[in-house]
Amino acid sequence: MRILSGVQPSGALHLGNYFGAIQQHIELQHQGTALYFIADYHALTTVQNAADLRQNVREVALAYLALGLDPKGPIFFRQSDVPEVTELAWLLSTVTGIGLLERAHSYKEKTARGIKPSVGLFTYPVLMAADILIYRSNLVPVGRDQVQHIEMAQDMAEYFNNTYGRQVFTRPEYRLTSTPNVPGLDGQKMSKSYGNTIGIFDEGKELKKKVMSIVTDSKGMEEPKDPASCNVFTLYSLFATEDEKRAMAERYRGGSYGYGHAKQALLAKIEACFAPAREKRQQLLKDLSFVEDVLGSNAARAREIARQTLASAREACGLISQHGGAGNSNRSPSEK
Ligand code: ADP
Ligand code: TRP
């Protein structure tokens, strides 16, 4: 089984990224062949400063390694080290109707937030489908906001296979965590673009300030409170055991338990949960050439898989394959 996922290097990673995506990437890293990449081509739709992009890529690499990615386990690489995906994106775009892309929630949501409606932003799902299909991925672990993109990749695989009468692409399926919708400080979805995040590596005063600013209702200290509708409780639940959750829910309902108390408990959980990763990150920062080597050496492994699939796709649509003859091996004897 091939497991694949990507994360955009578009800013500091936050609890939503961790509980919606990264946690399951780490959990699945030794099941089947896992491929995880830093989606730097995709990030160009929003990050258009070279120094920022390089810095963000480095931060994502550090974060994954610090959070437990086994450098000898999954194929962990930079998307742009495999430029074959951009060629496949072109092939897929020629069998994909504009209507499919016009239905993309993410495009509508991003342009509504003021992100420039570039051609790249519009065709973002085509490049994402190429990412998934070029590695013949079976399972794509993501947060809920990416589900529509995976469904589009399923559609594009089918359009291509049907158009050319060959099963070049495998149908990918998505996989969600049990927490695919982490709320931010203001109760909306936690997202870099809403400025409502708690960073995985936030610490000290900055972390405390953010936790204390989580929006709650205005119930006084003595009043009973509803855990189910409280952001602080939802965030606490990400870290707590069942017993701890039950205990906090009882305190909420019992009264004489203020939101300040709940925030302190949440703060302690966040600090404890990510302390080992913070330390590991500090160590990795002293050895950045190691981080670079992991990405560099894995790129060659990813590229080899990508070249083979691309050669089959080129072959299927009648382009002469120049990719090491892998396409030729798919020809029937009568075609040779
Ligand atoms: P952002 O919205 O901050 O830009 P990305 O779009 O880069 O985050 O998301 C990277 C991964 O993290 C995706 O798989 C996405 O589904 C997941 N993710 C992002 N925010 C959340 C959230 N609030 N809850 C759950 N998963 C999330
Ligand atoms: N669009 C994804 C995000 O914003 C990142 C991504 C790019 C991705 N290509 C992918 C995720 C392929 C899964 C599979 O989070």
Tab-separated table of C-alpha atoms in Angstrom, residues 21-301:
chain	number	residue	atom	x	y	z
A	21	ALA	CA	-2.687	15.742	9.365
A	22	ILE	CA	0.833	15.386	10.763
A	23	GLN	CA	-0.117	13.101	13.640
A	24	GLN	CA	-1.566	10.516	11.280
A	25	HIS	CA	1.362	10.904	8.893
A	26	ILE	CA	3.701	9.905	11.712
A	27	GLU	CA	1.393	7.090	12.849
A	28	LEU	CA	1.232	5.623	9.352
A	29	GLN	CA	4.892	6.089	8.485
A	30	HIS	CA	5.830	2.422	8.788
A	31	GLN	CA	2.686	0.975	7.222
A	32	GLY	CA	3.274	0.185	3.587
A	33	THR	CA	5.352	2.697	1.650
A	34	ALA	CA	4.796	6.203	2.928
A	35	LEU	CA	5.656	9.269	0.864
A	36	TYR	CA	5.422	12.689	2.509
A	37	PHE	CA	6.415	15.868	0.804
A	38	ILE	CA	6.715	19.586	1.365
A	39	ALA	CA	4.394	21.148	-1.213
A	40	ASP	CA	6.570	24.089	-2.237
A	41	TYR	CA	5.119	24.390	-5.764
A	42	HIS	CA	1.688	24.770	-4.186
A	43	ALA	CA	2.963	27.312	-1.673
A	44	LEU	CA	3.985	29.603	-4.558
A	45	THR	CA	0.293	30.429	-4.932
A	46	THR	CA	0.593	32.425	-1.706
A	47	VAL	CA	4.264	32.773	-0.701
A	48	GLN	CA	6.032	34.908	-3.298
A	49	ASN	CA	9.260	35.788	-1.553
A	50	ALA	CA	12.220	33.452	-2.108
A	51	ALA	CA	13.763	33.845	1.345
A	52	ASP	CA	10.414	33.229	3.059
A	53	LEU	CA	9.753	30.146	0.976
A	54	ARG	CA	13.174	28.649	1.769
A	55	GLN	CA	12.709	29.398	5.462
A	56	ASN	CA	9.221	27.840	5.485
A	57	VAL	CA	10.430	24.703	3.731
A	58	ARG	CA	13.150	24.325	6.318
A	59	GLU	CA	10.625	24.786	9.137
A	60	VAL	CA	8.350	22.056	7.809
A	61	ALA	CA	11.273	19.660	7.449
A	62	LEU	CA	12.432	20.437	10.985
A	63	ALA	CA	8.917	20.045	12.342
A	64	TYR	CA	8.347	16.602	10.825
A	65	LEU	CA	11.724	15.298	11.974
A	66	ALA	CA	11.230	16.792	15.444
A	67	LEU	CA	7.735	15.330	15.721
A	68	GLY	CA	8.940	11.801	15.081
A	69	LEU	CA	9.305	11.249	11.367
A	70	ASP	CA	11.839	8.459	10.969
A	71	PRO	CA	14.519	9.792	8.601
A	72	LYS	CA	15.092	6.240	7.391
A	73	GLY	CA	11.400	5.392	7.123
A	74	PRO	CA	9.094	7.241	4.741
A	75	ILE	CA	10.202	8.927	1.548
A	76	PHE	CA	10.258	12.515	2.810
A	77	PHE	CA	11.040	15.042	0.101
A	78	ARG	CA	10.452	18.430	-1.472
A	79	GLN	CA	7.719	18.472	-4.107
A	80	SER	CA	9.815	20.591	-6.507
A	81	ASP	CA	12.636	18.024	-6.486
A	82	VAL	CA	10.318	15.934	-8.654
A	83	PRO	CA	9.447	18.302	-11.515
A	84	GLU	CA	7.731	15.409	-13.341
A	85	VAL	CA	4.564	16.259	-11.379
A	86	THR	CA	4.179	19.496	-13.278
A	87	GLU	CA	4.214	17.632	-16.580
A	88	LEU	CA	1.642	15.183	-15.296
A	89	ALA	CA	-0.472	18.118	-14.104
A	90	TRP	CA	-0.523	19.344	-17.709
A	91	LEU	CA	-1.627	15.950	-19.017
A	92	LEU	CA	-4.400	15.806	-16.410
A	93	SER	CA	-5.527	19.346	-17.183
A	94	THR	CA	-6.262	18.345	-20.758
A	95	VAL	CA	-8.814	15.722	-19.676
A	96	THR	CA	-10.383	17.799	-16.889
A	97	GLY	CA	-13.354	20.106	-17.421
A	98	ILE	CA	-13.260	23.626	-16.090
A	99	GLY	CA	-16.550	22.936	-14.308
A	100	LEU	CA	-14.825	20.555	-11.912
A	101	LEU	CA	-12.354	23.232	-10.832
A	102	GLU	CA	-15.056	25.880	-10.634
A	103	ARG	CA	-16.717	23.841	-7.907
A	104	ALA	CA	-13.596	23.894	-5.684
A	105	HIS	CA	-14.468	25.270	-2.225
A	106	SER	CA	-10.857	26.038	-1.486
A	107	TYR	CA	-10.445	28.337	-4.513
A	108	LYS	CA	-13.630	30.226	-3.649
A	109	GLU	CA	-12.659	30.504	-0.022
A	110	LYS	CA	-9.104	31.662	-0.754
A	111	THR	CA	-10.102	34.298	-3.303
A	112	ALA	CA	-12.844	35.524	-0.962
A	113	ARG	CA	-10.067	36.096	1.593
A	114	GLY	CA	-8.213	38.268	-0.898
A	115	ILE	CA	-5.648	35.816	-2.271
A	116	LYS	CA	-4.852	36.691	-5.875
A	117	PRO	CA	-6.956	34.536	-8.213
A	118	SER	CA	-3.983	33.360	-10.298
A	119	VAL	CA	-4.185	30.581	-12.855
A	120	GLY	CA	-2.016	28.550	-10.463
A	121	LEU	CA	-4.489	28.978	-7.618
A	122	PHE	CA	-7.327	27.921	-9.911
A	123	THR	CA	-5.509	24.818	-11.161
A	124	TYR	CA	-4.139	23.969	-7.708
A	125	PRO	CA	-6.279	20.789	-7.537
A	126	VAL	CA	-4.791	19.537	-10.824
A	127	LEU	CA	-1.256	19.742	-9.462
A	128	MET	CA	-2.468	18.099	-6.278
A	129	ALA	CA	-4.042	15.267	-8.292
A	130	ALA	CA	-0.725	14.876	-10.134
A	131	ASP	CA	1.068	14.614	-6.762
A	132	ILE	CA	-1.236	11.846	-5.692
A	133	LEU	CA	-1.495	9.941	-8.957
A	134	ILE	CA	2.160	10.068	-9.976
A	135	TYR	CA	3.063	7.927	-6.949
A	136	ARG	CA	0.096	5.620	-7.543
A	137	SER	CA	-1.025	6.381	-3.990
A	138	ASN	CA	-3.744	4.295	-2.388
A	139	LEU	CA	-4.286	6.282	0.782
A	140	VAL	CA	-4.050	10.035	1.357
A	141	PRO	CA	-4.228	11.089	5.034
A	142	VAL	CA	-5.434	14.718	5.277
A	143	GLY	CA	-7.661	17.092	7.225
A	144	ARG	CA	-11.309	17.566	6.223
A	145	ASP	CA	-10.693	20.674	4.110
A	146	GLN	CA	-8.678	18.585	1.634
A	147	VAL	CA	-11.326	15.929	0.997
A	148	GLN	CA	-12.769	17.649	-2.053
A	149	HIS	CA	-9.292	17.799	-3.573
A	150	ILE	CA	-8.852	14.048	-3.160
A	151	GLU	CA	-12.259	13.458	-4.744
A	152	MET	CA	-11.127	15.574	-7.675
A	153	ALA	CA	-7.987	13.440	-7.981
A	154	GLN	CA	-10.259	10.362	-8.130
A	155	ASP	CA	-12.234	12.013	-10.926
A	156	MET	CA	-9.113	13.026	-12.859
A	157	ALA	CA	-7.681	9.489	-12.622
A	158	GLU	CA	-10.916	8.174	-14.088
A	159	TYR	CA	-11.090	10.807	-16.849
A	160	PHE	CA	-7.561	9.960	-17.934
A	161	ASN	CA	-7.976	6.185	-17.740
A	162	ASN	CA	-11.277	6.393	-19.658
A	163	THR	CA	-9.982	8.778	-22.294
A	164	TYR	CA	-7.010	6.584	-23.140
A	165	GLY	CA	-8.565	3.204	-22.349
A	166	ARG	CA	-5.793	2.188	-19.968
A	167	GLN	CA	-5.609	1.835	-16.221
A	168	VAL	CA	-2.603	4.120	-15.858
A	169	PHE	CA	-3.758	5.571	-12.518
A	170	THR	CA	-4.864	3.977	-9.277
A	171	ARG	CA	-7.873	5.375	-7.419
A	172	PRO	CA	-6.730	7.117	-4.221
A	173	GLU	CA	-8.832	7.204	-1.034
A	174	TYR	CA	-8.637	9.830	1.687
A	175	ARG	CA	-8.218	9.149	5.368
A	176	LEU	CA	-9.269	11.545	8.130
A	177	THR	CA	-8.121	11.620	11.738
A	178	SER	CA	-10.609	11.512	14.583
A	179	THR	CA	-10.016	15.290	14.871
A	180	PRO	CA	-10.254	16.635	11.324
A	181	ASN	CA	-11.603	20.053	12.399
A	182	VAL	CA	-9.507	21.786	15.020
A	183	PRO	CA	-10.909	25.189	16.054
A	184	GLY	CA	-8.692	28.249	16.344
A	185	LEU	CA	-8.510	30.908	19.066
A	186	ASP	CA	-11.688	32.533	17.724
A	187	GLY	CA	-13.663	29.314	17.202
A	188	GLN	CA	-13.357	29.299	13.392
A	189	LYS	CA	-11.256	26.549	11.785
A	190	MET	CA	-7.661	26.991	12.964
A	191	SER	CA	-5.768	28.308	9.958
A	192	LYS	CA	-2.658	30.343	9.205
A	193	SER	CA	-4.758	32.578	7.048
A	194	TYR	CA	-7.185	33.455	9.846
A	195	GLY	CA	-4.376	34.422	12.221
A	196	ASN	CA	-6.017	32.282	14.912
A	197	THR	CA	-3.405	29.579	15.385
A	198	ILE	CA	-1.449	28.064	18.219
A	199	GLY	CA	1.907	27.012	16.761
A	200	ILE	CA	3.282	23.565	17.497
A	201	PHE	CA	6.533	25.179	18.602
A	202	ASP	CA	5.069	28.196	20.389
A	203	GLU	CA	6.324	28.433	23.931
A	204	GLY	CA	6.654	30.656	26.981
A	205	LYS	CA	4.874	33.994	27.092
A	206	GLU	CA	3.735	33.858	23.482
A	207	LEU	CA	2.018	30.515	24.002
A	208	LYS	CA	0.430	31.640	27.251
A	209	LYS	CA	-0.867	34.836	25.678
A	210	LYS	CA	-2.496	32.884	22.871
A	211	VAL	CA	-4.124	30.312	25.140
A	212	MET	CA	-5.454	33.049	27.420
A	213	SER	CA	-6.956	34.804	24.400
A	214	ILE	CA	-9.130	31.862	23.334
A	215	VAL	CA	-12.640	33.210	22.896
A	216	THR	CA	-15.305	31.895	25.294
A	217	ASP	CA	-18.762	33.069	26.285
A	218	SER	CA	-19.040	35.524	29.136
A	219	LYS	CA	-20.325	33.195	31.861
A	220	GLY	CA	-18.980	34.097	35.291
A	221	MET	CA	-16.786	31.897	37.401
A	222	GLU	CA	-19.626	30.423	39.507
A	223	GLU	CA	-21.988	29.559	36.662
A	224	PRO	CA	-22.264	26.042	35.238
A	225	LYS	CA	-20.804	25.839	31.729
A	226	ASP	CA	-21.315	23.713	28.652
A	227	PRO	CA	-18.145	21.836	27.642
A	228	ALA	CA	-19.542	20.783	24.259
A	229	SER	CA	-19.768	24.351	22.969
A	230	CYS	CA	-16.458	25.591	24.411
A	231	ASN	CA	-13.294	25.982	22.315
A	232	VAL	CA	-11.050	25.604	25.326
A	233	PHE	CA	-12.625	22.236	26.104
A	234	THR	CA	-12.410	21.123	22.461
A	235	LEU	CA	-8.714	21.977	22.330
A	236	TYR	CA	-8.080	20.355	25.728
A	237	SER	CA	-9.781	17.180	24.452
A	238	LEU	CA	-7.121	16.839	21.749
A	239	PHE	CA	-4.511	16.182	24.414
A	240	ALA	CA	-6.468	14.589	27.249
A	241	THR	CA	-7.267	10.985	28.103
A	242	GLU	CA	-10.937	9.920	28.326
A	243	ASP	CA	-10.786	10.171	32.130
A	244	GLU	CA	-9.294	13.655	32.000
A	245	LYS	CA	-11.953	14.787	29.553
A	246	ARG	CA	-14.727	13.407	31.746
A	247	ALA	CA	-13.266	15.089	34.809
A	248	MET	CA	-13.029	18.457	33.088
A	249	ALA	CA	-16.561	18.150	31.651
A	250	GLU	CA	-17.871	17.561	35.179
A	251	ARG	CA	-16.050	20.626	36.468
A	252	TYR	CA	-17.609	22.693	33.681
A	253	ARG	CA	-21.101	21.514	34.512
A	254	GLY	CA	-20.611	21.812	38.267
A	255	GLY	CA	-19.870	25.569	38.316
A	256	SER	CA	-17.147	27.311	40.360
A	257	TYR	CA	-14.756	26.464	37.558
A	258	GLY	CA	-13.743	29.411	35.412
A	259	TYR	CA	-12.527	29.478	31.836
A	260	GLY	CA	-9.201	30.719	33.219
A	261	HIS	CA	-8.777	27.402	35.053
A	262	ALA	CA	-9.532	25.429	31.914
A	263	LYS	CA	-7.062	27.537	29.946
A	264	GLN	CA	-4.315	26.852	32.495
A	265	ALA	CA	-4.997	23.109	32.183
A	266	LEU	CA	-4.850	23.381	28.384
A	267	LEU	CA	-1.599	25.345	28.528
A	268	ALA	CA	0.024	22.672	30.700
A	269	LYS	CA	-1.078	19.978	28.238
A	270	ILE	CA	0.303	21.796	25.198
A	271	GLU	CA	3.610	22.453	26.929
A	272	ALA	CA	4.012	18.851	28.034
A	273	CYS	CA	2.897	17.317	24.739
A	274	PHE	CA	5.348	19.201	22.535
A	275	ALA	CA	8.290	19.578	24.957
A	276	PRO	CA	10.216	16.613	23.476
A	277	ALA	CA	9.628	17.870	19.916
A	278	ARG	CA	10.774	21.365	20.867
A	279	GLU	CA	13.971	19.931	22.252
A	280	LYS	CA	14.523	17.728	19.209
A	281	ARG	CA	14.011	20.726	16.955
A	282	GLN	CA	16.712	22.635	18.808
A	283	GLN	CA	19.124	19.743	18.247
A	284	LEU	CA	18.238	19.530	14.565
A	285	LEU	CA	18.812	23.256	14.154
A	286	LYS	CA	22.466	22.591	14.970
A	287	ASP	CA	22.687	20.040	12.177
A	288	LEU	CA	20.861	21.513	9.228
A	289	SER	CA	22.993	19.605	6.745
A	290	PHE	CA	21.428	16.414	8.112
A	291	VAL	CA	17.960	17.828	7.404
A	292	GLU	CA	19.018	18.776	3.884
A	293	ASP	CA	20.526	15.314	3.313
A	294	VAL	CA	17.272	13.597	4.303
A	295	LEU	CA	15.304	15.629	1.768
A	296	GLY	CA	17.950	15.346	-0.934
A	297	SER	CA	18.466	11.599	-0.715
A	298	ASN	CA	14.744	10.853	-0.639
A	299	ALA	CA	14.056	12.999	-3.674
A	300	ALA	CA	15.850	10.487	-5.884
A	301	ARG	CA	13.648	7.649	-4.575
